[in-house]
Short mmCIF file of C-alpha atoms in Angstrom, two decimals:
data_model
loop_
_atom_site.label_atom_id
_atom_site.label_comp_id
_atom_site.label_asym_id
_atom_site.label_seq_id
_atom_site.Cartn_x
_atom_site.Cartn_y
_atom_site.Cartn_z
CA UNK A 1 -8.96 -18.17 35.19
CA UNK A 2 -11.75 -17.76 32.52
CA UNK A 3 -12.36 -13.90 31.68
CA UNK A 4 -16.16 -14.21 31.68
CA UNK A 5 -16.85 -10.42 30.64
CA UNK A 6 -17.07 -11.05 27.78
CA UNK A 7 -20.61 -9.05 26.66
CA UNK A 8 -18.87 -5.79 28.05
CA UNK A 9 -15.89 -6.32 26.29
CA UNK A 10 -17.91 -6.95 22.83
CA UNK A 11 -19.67 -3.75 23.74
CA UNK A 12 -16.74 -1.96 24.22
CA UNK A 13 -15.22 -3.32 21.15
CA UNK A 14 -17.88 -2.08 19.19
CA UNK A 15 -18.30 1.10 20.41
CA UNK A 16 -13.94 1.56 19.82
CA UNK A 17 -14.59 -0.38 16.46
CA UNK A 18 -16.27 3.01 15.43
CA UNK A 19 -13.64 5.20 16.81
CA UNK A 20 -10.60 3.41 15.14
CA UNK A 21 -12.04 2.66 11.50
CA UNK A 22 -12.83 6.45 11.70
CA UNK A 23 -9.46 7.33 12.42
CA UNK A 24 -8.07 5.04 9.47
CA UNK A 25 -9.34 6.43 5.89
CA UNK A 26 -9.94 3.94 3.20
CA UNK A 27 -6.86 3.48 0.86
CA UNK A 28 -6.66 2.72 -2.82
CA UNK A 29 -4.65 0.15 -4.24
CA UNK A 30 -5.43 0.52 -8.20
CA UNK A 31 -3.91 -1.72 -10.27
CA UNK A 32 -2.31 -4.58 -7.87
CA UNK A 33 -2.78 -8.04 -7.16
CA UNK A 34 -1.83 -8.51 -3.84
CA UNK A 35 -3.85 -12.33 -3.25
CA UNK A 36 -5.60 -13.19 -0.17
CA UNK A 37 -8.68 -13.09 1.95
CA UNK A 38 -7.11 -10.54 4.46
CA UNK A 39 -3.91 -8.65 6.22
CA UNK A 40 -4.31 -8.71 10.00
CA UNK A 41 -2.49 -6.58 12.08
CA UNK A 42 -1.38 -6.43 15.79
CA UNK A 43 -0.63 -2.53 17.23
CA UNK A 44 1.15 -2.01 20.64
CA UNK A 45 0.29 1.37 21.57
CA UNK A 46 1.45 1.15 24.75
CA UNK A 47 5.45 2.10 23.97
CA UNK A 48 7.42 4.22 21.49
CA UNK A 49 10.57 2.09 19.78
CA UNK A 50 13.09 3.44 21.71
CA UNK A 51 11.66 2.95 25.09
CA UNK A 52 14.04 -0.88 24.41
CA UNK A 53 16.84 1.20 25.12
CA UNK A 54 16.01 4.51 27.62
CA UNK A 55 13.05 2.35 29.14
CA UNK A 56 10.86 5.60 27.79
CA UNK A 57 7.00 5.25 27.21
CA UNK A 58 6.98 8.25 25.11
CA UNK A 59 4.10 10.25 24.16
CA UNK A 60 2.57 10.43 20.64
CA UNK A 61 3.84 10.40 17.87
CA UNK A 62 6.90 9.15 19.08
CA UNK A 63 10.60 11.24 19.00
CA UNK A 64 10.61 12.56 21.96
CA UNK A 65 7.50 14.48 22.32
CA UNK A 66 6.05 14.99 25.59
CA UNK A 67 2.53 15.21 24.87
CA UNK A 68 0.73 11.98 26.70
CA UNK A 69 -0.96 8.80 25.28
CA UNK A 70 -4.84 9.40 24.76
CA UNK A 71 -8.20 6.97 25.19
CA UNK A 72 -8.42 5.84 21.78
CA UNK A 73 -4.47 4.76 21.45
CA UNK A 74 -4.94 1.41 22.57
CA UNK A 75 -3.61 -2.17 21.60
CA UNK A 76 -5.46 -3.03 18.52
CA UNK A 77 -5.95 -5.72 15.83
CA UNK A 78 -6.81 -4.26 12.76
CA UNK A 79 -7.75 -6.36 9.21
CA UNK A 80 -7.46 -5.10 5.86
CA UNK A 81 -9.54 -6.57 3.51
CA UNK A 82 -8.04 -7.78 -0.02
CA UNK A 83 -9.54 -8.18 -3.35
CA UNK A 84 -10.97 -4.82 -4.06
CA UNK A 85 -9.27 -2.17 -5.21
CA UNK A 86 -10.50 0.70 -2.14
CA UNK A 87 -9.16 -1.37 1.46
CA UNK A 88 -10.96 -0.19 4.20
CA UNK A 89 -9.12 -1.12 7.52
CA UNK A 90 -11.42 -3.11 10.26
CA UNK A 91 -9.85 -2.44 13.80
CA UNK A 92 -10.48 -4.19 17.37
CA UNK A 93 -9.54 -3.40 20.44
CA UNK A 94 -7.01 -6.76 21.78
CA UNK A 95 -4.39 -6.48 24.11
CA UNK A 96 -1.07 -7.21 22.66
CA UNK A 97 2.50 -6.48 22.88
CA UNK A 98 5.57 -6.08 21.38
CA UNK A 99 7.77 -6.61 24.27
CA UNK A 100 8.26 -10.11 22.64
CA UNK A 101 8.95 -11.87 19.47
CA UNK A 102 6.87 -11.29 16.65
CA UNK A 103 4.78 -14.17 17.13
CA UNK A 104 1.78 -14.02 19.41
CA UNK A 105 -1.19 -13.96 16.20
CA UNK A 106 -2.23 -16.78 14.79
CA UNK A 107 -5.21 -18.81 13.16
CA UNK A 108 -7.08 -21.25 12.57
CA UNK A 109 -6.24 -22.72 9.07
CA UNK A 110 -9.75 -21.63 7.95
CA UNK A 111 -9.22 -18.23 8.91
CA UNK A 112 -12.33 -18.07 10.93
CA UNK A 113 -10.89 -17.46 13.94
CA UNK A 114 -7.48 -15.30 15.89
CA UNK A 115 -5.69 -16.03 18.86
CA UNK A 116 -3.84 -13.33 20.08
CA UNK A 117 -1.77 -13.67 23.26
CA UNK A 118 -0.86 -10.72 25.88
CA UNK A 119 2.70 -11.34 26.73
CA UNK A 120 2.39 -7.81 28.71
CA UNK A 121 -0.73 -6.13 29.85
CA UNK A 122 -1.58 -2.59 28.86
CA UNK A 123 0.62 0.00 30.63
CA UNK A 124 -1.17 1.49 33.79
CA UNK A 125 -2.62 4.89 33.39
CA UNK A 126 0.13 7.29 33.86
CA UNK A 127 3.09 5.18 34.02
CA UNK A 128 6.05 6.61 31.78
CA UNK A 129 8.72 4.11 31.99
CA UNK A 130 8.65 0.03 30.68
CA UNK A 131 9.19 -1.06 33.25
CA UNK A 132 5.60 -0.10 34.65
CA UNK A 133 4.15 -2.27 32.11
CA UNK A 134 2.67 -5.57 34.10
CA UNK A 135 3.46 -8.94 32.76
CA UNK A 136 0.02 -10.26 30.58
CA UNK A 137 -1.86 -13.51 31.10
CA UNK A 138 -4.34 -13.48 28.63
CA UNK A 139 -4.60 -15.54 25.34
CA UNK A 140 -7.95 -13.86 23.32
CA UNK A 141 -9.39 -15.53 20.60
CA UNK A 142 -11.34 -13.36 17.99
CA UNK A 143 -14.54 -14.65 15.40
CA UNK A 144 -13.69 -13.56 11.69
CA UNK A 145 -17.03 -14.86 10.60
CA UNK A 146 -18.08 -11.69 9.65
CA UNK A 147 -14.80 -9.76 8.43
CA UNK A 148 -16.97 -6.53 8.81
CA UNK A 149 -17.42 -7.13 12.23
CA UNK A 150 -14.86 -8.89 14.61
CA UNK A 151 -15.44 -10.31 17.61
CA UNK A 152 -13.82 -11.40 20.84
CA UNK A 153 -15.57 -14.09 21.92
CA UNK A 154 -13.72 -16.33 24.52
CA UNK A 155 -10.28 -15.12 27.11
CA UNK A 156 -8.90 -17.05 29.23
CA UNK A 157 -6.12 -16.77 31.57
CA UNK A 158 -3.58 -19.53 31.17
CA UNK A 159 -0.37 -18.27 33.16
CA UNK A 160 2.91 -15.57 33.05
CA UNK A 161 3.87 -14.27 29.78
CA UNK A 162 2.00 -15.96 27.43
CA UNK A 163 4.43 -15.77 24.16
CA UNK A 164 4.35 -17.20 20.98
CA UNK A 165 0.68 -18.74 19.78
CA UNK A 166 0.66 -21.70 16.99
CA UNK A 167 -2.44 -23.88 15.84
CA UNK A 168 -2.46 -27.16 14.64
CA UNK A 169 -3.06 -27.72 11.05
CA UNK A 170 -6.36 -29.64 12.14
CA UNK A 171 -7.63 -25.99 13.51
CA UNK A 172 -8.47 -27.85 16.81
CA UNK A 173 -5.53 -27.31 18.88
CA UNK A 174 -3.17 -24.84 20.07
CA UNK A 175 0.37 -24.72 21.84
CA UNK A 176 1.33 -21.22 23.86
CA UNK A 177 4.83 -20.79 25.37
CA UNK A 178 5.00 -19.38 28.68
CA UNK A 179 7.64 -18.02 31.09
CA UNK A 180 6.89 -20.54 33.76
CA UNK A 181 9.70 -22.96 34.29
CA UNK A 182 7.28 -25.23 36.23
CA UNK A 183 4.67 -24.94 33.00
CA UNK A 184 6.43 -23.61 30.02
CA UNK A 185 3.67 -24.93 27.26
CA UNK A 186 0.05 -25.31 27.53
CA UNK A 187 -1.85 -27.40 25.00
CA UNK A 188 -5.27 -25.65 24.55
CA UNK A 189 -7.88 -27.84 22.75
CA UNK A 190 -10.25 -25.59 20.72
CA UNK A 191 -13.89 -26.65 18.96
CA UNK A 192 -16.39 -24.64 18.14
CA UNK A 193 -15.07 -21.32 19.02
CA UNK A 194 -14.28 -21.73 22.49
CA UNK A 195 -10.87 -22.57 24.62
CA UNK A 196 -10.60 -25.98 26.20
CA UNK A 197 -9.01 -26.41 29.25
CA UNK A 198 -4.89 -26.17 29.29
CA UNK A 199 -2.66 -29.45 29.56
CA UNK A 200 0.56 -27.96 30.63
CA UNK A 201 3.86 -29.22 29.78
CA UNK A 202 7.21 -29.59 30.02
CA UNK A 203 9.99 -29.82 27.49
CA UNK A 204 12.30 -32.74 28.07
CA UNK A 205 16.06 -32.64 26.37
CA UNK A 206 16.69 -28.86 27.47
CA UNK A 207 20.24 -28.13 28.50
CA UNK A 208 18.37 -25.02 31.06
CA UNK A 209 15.09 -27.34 32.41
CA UNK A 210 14.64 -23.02 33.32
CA UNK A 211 14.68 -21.77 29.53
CA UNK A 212 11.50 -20.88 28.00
CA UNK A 213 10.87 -20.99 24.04
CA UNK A 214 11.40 -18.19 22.27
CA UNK A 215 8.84 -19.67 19.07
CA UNK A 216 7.21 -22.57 18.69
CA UNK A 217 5.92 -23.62 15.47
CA UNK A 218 3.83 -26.69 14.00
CA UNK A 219 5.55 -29.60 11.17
CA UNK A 220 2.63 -29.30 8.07
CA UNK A 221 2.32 -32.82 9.00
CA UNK A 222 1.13 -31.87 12.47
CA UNK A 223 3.20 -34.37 14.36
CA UNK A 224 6.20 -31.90 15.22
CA UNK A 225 7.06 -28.89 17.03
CA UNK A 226 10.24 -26.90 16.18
CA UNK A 227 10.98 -24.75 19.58
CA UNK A 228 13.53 -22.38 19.66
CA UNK A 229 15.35 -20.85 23.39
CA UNK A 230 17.23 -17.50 22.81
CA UNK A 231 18.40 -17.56 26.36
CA UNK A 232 20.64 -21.05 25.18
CA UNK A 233 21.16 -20.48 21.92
CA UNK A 234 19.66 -23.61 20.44
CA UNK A 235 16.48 -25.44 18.79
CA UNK A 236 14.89 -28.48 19.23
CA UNK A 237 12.30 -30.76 18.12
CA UNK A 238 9.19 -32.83 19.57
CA UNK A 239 7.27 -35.27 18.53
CA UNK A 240 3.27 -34.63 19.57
CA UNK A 241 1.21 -37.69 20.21
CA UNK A 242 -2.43 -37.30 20.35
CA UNK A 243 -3.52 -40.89 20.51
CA UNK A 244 -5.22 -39.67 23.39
CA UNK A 245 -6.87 -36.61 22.22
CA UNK A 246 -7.77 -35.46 26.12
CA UNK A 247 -4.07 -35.22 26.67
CA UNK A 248 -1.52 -34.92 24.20
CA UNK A 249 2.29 -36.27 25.20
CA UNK A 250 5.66 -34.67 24.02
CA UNK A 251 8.61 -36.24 23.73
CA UNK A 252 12.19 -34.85 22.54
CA UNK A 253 12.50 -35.98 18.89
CA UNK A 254 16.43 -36.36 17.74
CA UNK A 255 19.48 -33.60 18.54
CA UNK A 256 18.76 -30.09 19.35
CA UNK A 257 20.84 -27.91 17.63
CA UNK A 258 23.27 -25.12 18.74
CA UNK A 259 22.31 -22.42 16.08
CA UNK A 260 23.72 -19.13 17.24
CA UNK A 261 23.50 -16.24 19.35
CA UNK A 262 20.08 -15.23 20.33
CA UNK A 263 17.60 -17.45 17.62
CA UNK A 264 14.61 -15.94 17.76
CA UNK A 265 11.64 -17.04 15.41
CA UNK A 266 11.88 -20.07 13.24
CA UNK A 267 9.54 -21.32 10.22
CA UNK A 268 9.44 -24.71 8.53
CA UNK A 269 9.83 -24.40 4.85
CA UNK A 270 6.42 -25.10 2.81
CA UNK A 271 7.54 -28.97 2.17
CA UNK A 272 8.75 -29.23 6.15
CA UNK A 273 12.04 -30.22 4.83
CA UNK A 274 14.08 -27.56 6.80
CA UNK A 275 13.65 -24.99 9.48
CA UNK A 276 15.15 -21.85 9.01
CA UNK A 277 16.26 -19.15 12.06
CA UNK A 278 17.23 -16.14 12.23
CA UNK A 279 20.08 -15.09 15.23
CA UNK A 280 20.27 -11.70 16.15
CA UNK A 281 23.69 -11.91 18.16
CA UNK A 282 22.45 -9.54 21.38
CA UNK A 283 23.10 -9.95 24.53
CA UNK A 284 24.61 -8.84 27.71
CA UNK A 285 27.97 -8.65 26.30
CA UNK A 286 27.69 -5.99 23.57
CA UNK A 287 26.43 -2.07 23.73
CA UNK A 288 23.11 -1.37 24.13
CA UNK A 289 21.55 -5.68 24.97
CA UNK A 290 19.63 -5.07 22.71
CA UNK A 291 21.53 -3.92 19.53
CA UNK A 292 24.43 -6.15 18.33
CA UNK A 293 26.40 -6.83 15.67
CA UNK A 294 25.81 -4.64 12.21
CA UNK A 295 24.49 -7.92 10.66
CA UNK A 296 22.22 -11.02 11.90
CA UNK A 297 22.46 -14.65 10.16
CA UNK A 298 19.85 -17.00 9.39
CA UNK A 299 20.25 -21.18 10.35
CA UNK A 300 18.46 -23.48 8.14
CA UNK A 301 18.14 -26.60 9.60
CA UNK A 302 17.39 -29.85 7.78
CA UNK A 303 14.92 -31.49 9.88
CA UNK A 304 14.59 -35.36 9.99
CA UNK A 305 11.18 -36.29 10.25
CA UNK A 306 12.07 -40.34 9.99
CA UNK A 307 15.27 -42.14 11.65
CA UNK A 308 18.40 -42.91 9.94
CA UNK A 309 19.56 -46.90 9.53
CA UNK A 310 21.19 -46.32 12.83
CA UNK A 311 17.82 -45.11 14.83
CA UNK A 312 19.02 -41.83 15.28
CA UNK A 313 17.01 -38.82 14.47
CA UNK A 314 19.62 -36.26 13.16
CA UNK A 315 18.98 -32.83 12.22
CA UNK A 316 21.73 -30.43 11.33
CA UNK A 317 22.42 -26.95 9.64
CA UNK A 318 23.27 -27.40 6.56
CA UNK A 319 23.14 -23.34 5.50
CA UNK A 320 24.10 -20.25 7.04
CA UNK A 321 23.53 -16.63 5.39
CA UNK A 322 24.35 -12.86 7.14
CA UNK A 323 21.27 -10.75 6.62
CA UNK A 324 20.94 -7.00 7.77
CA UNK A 325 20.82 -6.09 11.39
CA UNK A 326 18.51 -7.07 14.35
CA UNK A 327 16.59 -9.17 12.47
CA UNK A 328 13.52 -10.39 14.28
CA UNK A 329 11.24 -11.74 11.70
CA UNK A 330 11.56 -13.14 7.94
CA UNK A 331 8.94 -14.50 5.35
CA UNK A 332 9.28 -17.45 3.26
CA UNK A 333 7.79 -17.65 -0.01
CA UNK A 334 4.91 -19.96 -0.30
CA UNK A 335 6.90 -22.14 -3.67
CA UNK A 336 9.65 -22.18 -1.25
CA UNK A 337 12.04 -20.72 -3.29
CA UNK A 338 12.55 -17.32 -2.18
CA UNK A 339 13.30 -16.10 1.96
CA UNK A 340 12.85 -12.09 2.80
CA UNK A 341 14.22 -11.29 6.12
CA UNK A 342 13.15 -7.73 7.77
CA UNK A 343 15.88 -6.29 9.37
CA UNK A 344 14.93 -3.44 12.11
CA UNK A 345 18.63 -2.25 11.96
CA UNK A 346 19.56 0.22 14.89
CA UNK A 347 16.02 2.11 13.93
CA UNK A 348 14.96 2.03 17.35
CA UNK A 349 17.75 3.50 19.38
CA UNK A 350 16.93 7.57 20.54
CA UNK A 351 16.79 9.75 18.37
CA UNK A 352 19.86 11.55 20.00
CA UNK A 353 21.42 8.24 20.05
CA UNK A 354 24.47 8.17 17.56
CA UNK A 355 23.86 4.81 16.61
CA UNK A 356 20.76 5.67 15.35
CA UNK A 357 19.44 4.22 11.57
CA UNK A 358 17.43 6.13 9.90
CA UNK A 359 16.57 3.45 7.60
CA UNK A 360 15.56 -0.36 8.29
CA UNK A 361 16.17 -3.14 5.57
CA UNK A 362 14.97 -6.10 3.58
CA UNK A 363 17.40 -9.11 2.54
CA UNK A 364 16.82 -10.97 -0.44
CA UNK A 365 17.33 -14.35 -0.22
CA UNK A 366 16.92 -17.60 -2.72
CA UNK A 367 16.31 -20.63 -1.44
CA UNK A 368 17.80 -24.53 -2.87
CA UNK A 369 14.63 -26.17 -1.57
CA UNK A 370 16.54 -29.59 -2.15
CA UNK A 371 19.67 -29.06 -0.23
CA UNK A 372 18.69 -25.51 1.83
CA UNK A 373 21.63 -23.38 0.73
CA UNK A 374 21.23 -19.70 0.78
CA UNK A 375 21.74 -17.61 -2.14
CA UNK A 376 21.59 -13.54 -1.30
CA UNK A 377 20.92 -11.12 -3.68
CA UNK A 378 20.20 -7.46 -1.99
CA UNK A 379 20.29 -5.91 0.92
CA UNK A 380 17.59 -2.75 0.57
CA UNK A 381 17.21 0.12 2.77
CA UNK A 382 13.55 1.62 3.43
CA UNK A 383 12.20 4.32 6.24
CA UNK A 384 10.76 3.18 9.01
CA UNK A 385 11.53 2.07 12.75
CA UNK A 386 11.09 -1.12 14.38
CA UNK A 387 9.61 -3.28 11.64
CA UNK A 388 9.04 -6.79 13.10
CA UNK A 389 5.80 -7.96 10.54
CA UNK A 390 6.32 -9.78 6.98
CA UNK A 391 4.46 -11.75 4.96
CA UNK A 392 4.25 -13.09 1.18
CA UNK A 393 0.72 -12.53 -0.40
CA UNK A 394 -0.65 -16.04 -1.48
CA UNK A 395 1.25 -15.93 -4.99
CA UNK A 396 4.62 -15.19 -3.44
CA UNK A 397 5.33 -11.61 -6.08
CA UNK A 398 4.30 -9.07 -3.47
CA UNK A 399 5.31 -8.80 0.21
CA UNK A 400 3.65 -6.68 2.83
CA UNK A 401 5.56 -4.96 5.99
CA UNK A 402 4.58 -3.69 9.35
CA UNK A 403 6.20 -0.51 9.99
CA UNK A 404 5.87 0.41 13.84
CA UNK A 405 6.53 4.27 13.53
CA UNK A 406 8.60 6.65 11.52
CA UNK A 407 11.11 9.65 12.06
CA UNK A 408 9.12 12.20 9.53
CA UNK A 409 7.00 14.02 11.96
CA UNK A 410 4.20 14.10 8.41
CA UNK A 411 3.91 9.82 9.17
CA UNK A 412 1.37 10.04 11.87
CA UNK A 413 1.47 6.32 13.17
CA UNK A 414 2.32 2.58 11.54
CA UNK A 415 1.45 1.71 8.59
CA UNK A 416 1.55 -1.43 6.34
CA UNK A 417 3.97 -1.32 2.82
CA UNK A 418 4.56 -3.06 0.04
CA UNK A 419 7.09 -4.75 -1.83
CA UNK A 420 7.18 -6.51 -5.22
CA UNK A 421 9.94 -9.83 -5.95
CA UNK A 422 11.05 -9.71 -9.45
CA UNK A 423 11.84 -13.38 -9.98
CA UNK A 424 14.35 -14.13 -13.02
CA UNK A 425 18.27 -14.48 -12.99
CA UNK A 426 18.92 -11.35 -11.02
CA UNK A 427 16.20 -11.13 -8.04
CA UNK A 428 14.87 -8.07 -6.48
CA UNK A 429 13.04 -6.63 -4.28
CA UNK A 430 11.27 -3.04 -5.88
CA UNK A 431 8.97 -0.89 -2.75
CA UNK A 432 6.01 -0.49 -4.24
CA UNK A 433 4.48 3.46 -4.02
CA UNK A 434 1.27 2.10 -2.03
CA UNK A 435 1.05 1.91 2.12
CA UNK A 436 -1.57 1.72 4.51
CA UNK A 437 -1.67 3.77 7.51
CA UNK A 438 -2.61 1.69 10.72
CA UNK A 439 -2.29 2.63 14.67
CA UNK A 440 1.29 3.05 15.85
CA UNK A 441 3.13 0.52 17.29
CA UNK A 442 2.40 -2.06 14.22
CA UNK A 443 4.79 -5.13 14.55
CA UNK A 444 2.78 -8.16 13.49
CA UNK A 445 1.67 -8.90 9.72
CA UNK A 446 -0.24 -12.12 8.70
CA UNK A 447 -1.76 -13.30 5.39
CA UNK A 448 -5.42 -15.05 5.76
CA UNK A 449 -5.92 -16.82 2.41
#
C-alpha cells in the first residue's frame, strides 16, 4: 500500500529537522582529511542495547534509568557533511530499526537519493518491553538534492519485515528482503525519484524454501546477488536477468556455500572477486541467543562469476580468520587491501550482567586480493556499546564508527568516531581524539562520495 501522506510527513520533518540539528552542536574536525561528500546515519531510539537480552525498552540515557522516552527521541537519519573543517549534523525524522542486521540504508550510486527500510515500526506509546514493538512495512526513500535540507519524498508499503535494502549499480533498481516465505524479495524499479511497483520473488536452490536472507548485496557488475540465511548457515548466489526490464528473473547461480554459524552481512570485495562474511556463532544452543562464543570468524568466498571447463559454477572459501566477538558488521577498504571488522563484544548485556564488556573492538585485517587469505594484525579495544556501523572514508586511511550508546553517564547519546589505518609492514589501527555526537541508538554508518 502506497503511504500517500506524504506533505504532512515533509511538514513534520521539517518542523523535527529544527528540533534535532538544535540538539546536535556543530563539531570541529581541524586538521583531518576524512574524504567524501557525506556520513549518513540511521538512530533507533526506540530501545536501549540491552533490551536484546532482558527484552527492556529502557528510558534515557540508557543503564537502567527509569526516566521515560520523550517527543523528540525518535528514529532518525542524520548526515554529516564532509569537507569543511566545522560538521554540522543534518537530521530527519525516518523510521528505522536495529532489531536487524546492519543493513537497511542504502543509495543510489549518485548519492542523490536514501532508501531506508523499517524492519520494525516505532514502539507504541508507553510500551516498555520489545516485544511491544510491531513488525515495520515501510521502505522510505529520502531526496539528498539539497544536503541542507532532506526530504522524504515517496513510502510505500511492500510487506513483513522489510530487511536489508541494496541498489543496483545502474541507480534504477532495488532488491529488499522480507520475512515472507511466500515473497521473500521484492524487486522495486526506481526512476525519477519515485518507487515502482514490487515484482516479488522467490529464491530457488534454498535447503529451507522458509529461510529468509539475512543480506543481500549487488556483484559491481550488476548481474549477481550474494544472499546470505543466518537461520541455515549458508550463502548463495543468483544470477539477475533484466532482458525484460518490467520483470527481472532470478535464477540460482552455482553451489551455495555452508559458511558457519549464524553469517550475517556479506560484501563483495571492490574487484567482485570474493565475498567475505562474518559468522557470529549465536544461537539457541549457547547462553544468552544472542551472545556466543568470545570470538566471531569471517568467510571469504571466491565467487565464480564464469563456469569452469566442466559447466559448473563453483564458489568456495578459500579463507577463514577469528575476529573479536559478536561481530555484526565489517568495512572493506576501497584498494581492497585492508578488512576492519567491528566487534560489539558482550557490550550490550545489563549492566548487572556479569558478562558484561565494557569495551567493544576493532580487528585489523589485510587482505591477499589475489588469492583472499586473511592476514590479522590487532585486535583493539574502544568504549562504547552496541556498535554495528563502519565505513572507510573514500581514501581508505580513516574509518568512521557508529557507537549506539555508552556506559559513562557524561556520553549523552551515540555518536560517530574515528579511526586512522597506518599502512606499512606493521598495520594499525590508532582512535583518533575527534567524535561526533548523534541521537542514541546509532547503528548504521555509510560513506556518500
Amino acid at each position: 500500500m502506497r503511504f500517500n501522506q506524504l506533505t504532512a510527513v515533509s511538514l513534520f520533518s521539517t518542523v523535527i529537522l529544527g528540533i534535532a540539528q538544535a540538539s546536535l552542536a556543530q563539531t570541529q574536525l581541524h586538521n583531518f582529511d576524512f574524504q567524501g561528500r557525506f556520513l549518513a546515519v540511521l538512530s533507533d531510539a526506540d530501545m536501549e542495547a540491552s533490551a536484546y537480552i532482558d527484552g527492556q525498552l529502557g528510558g534515557y540515557p540508557a543503564r537502567g534509568t527509569a526516566s521515560h522516552r520523550t517527543p523528540e527521541m525518535i528514529d532518525t537519519l542524520t548526515l554529516l557533511p564532509l569537507g569543511n573543517e566545522a560538521v554540522t549534523p543534518i537530521s530527519l525524522p525516518v523510521s528505522n530499526s536495529v532489531m536487524g542486521w546492519p543493513n537497511n540504508l542504502a543509495f543510489t550510486p549518485d548519492g542523490q537519493f536514501a532508501f531506508i527500510t523499517e524492519t520494525f515500526a516505532p514502539a507504541p506509546e508507553g510500551a516498555t518491553l520489545r516485544s511491544e514493538i510491531p513488525s515495520g512495512q515501510r521502505l522510505t526513500v529520502v531526496s539528498l538534492s539539497n544536503l541542507q535540507q532532506p526530504q522524504v519524498v515517496d513510502q510505500l508499503d511492500i510487506g513483513n519485515e522489510p530487511r536489508p535494502v541494496a541498489v543496483h549499480p545502474n541507480g534504477d533498481l532495488l532488491v529488499v528482503s522480507l520475512r515472507d516465505p511466500a515473497r521473500p524479495i521484492a524487486f522495486i524499479p526506481f526512476e525519477n525519484g519515485e518507487l515502482g511497483t514490487p515484482i516479488f520473488q522467490t529464491l530457488p536452490g534454498l535447503n529451507d524454501p522458509e529461510a529468509n536472507a539475512s543480506h543481500i548485496e549487488w556483484h559491481p557488475s550488476g548481474r549477481f546477488l550474494g544472499v546470505t540465511f543466518a537461520e541455515t548457515n549458508e550463502t548463495a548466489f543468483y544470477e539477475v536477468d533484466r532482458t525484460n526490464r518490467d520483470r527481472p528473473q532470478i535464477r540460482a547461480w552455482g553451489n551455495s556455500i555452508m559458511t558457519g554459524k549464524l553469517p550475517g552481512v556479506g560484501h563483495f570485495t571492490p574487484d567482485g572477486r570474493h565475498f567475505i562474511v562474518t559468522n557470529l556463532l549465536w544461537g539457541d544452543d549457547v547462553e544468552l541467543q544472542y551472545v556466543g562464543a568470545t570470538y566471531s570468524y569471517l568467510s571469504v568466498i571466491r565467487f565464480a562469476d564464469t563456469a569452469n571447463s566442466n559447466n559448473e559454477v563453483v564458489h568456495q572459501i578459500v579463507a577463514t580468520a577469528p575476529v573479536g566477538g559478536s561481530a555484526e558488521e565489517f568495512a572493506i577498504s576501497p584498494d581492497g587491501q585492508f578488512v576492519v571488522s567491528l566487534n560489539m563484544e558482550a557490550s550490550y548485556l545489563p549492566i548487572d550482567n556479569p558478562r558484561l564488556t565494557r569495551d567493544s573492538s576493532l580487528t585489523l585485517l589485510s587482505l591477499n586480493p589475489e588469492n583472499g587469505r586473511l592476514t590479522s594484525h590487532s585486535t583493539t579495544p574502544f568504549e562504547g556499546i552496541l556498535p554495528e556501523g563502519i565505513t572507510f572514508d573514500a581514501s581508505g586511511n580513516y574509518l568512521a564508527v557508529a557507537v549506539f550508546d555508552y556506559h559513562d553517564s557524561a556520553h549523552d547519546g551515540g555518536s560517530v568516531d574515528f579511526w586512522q589505518l597506518h599502512r606499512g609492514e606493521s598495520p594499525s589501527l590508532e582512535k583518533l581524539e575527534r567524535s561526533i555526537p548523534v541521537r542514541r541508538g546509532a547503528h548504521i554508518i555509510k560513506l556518500v562520495q
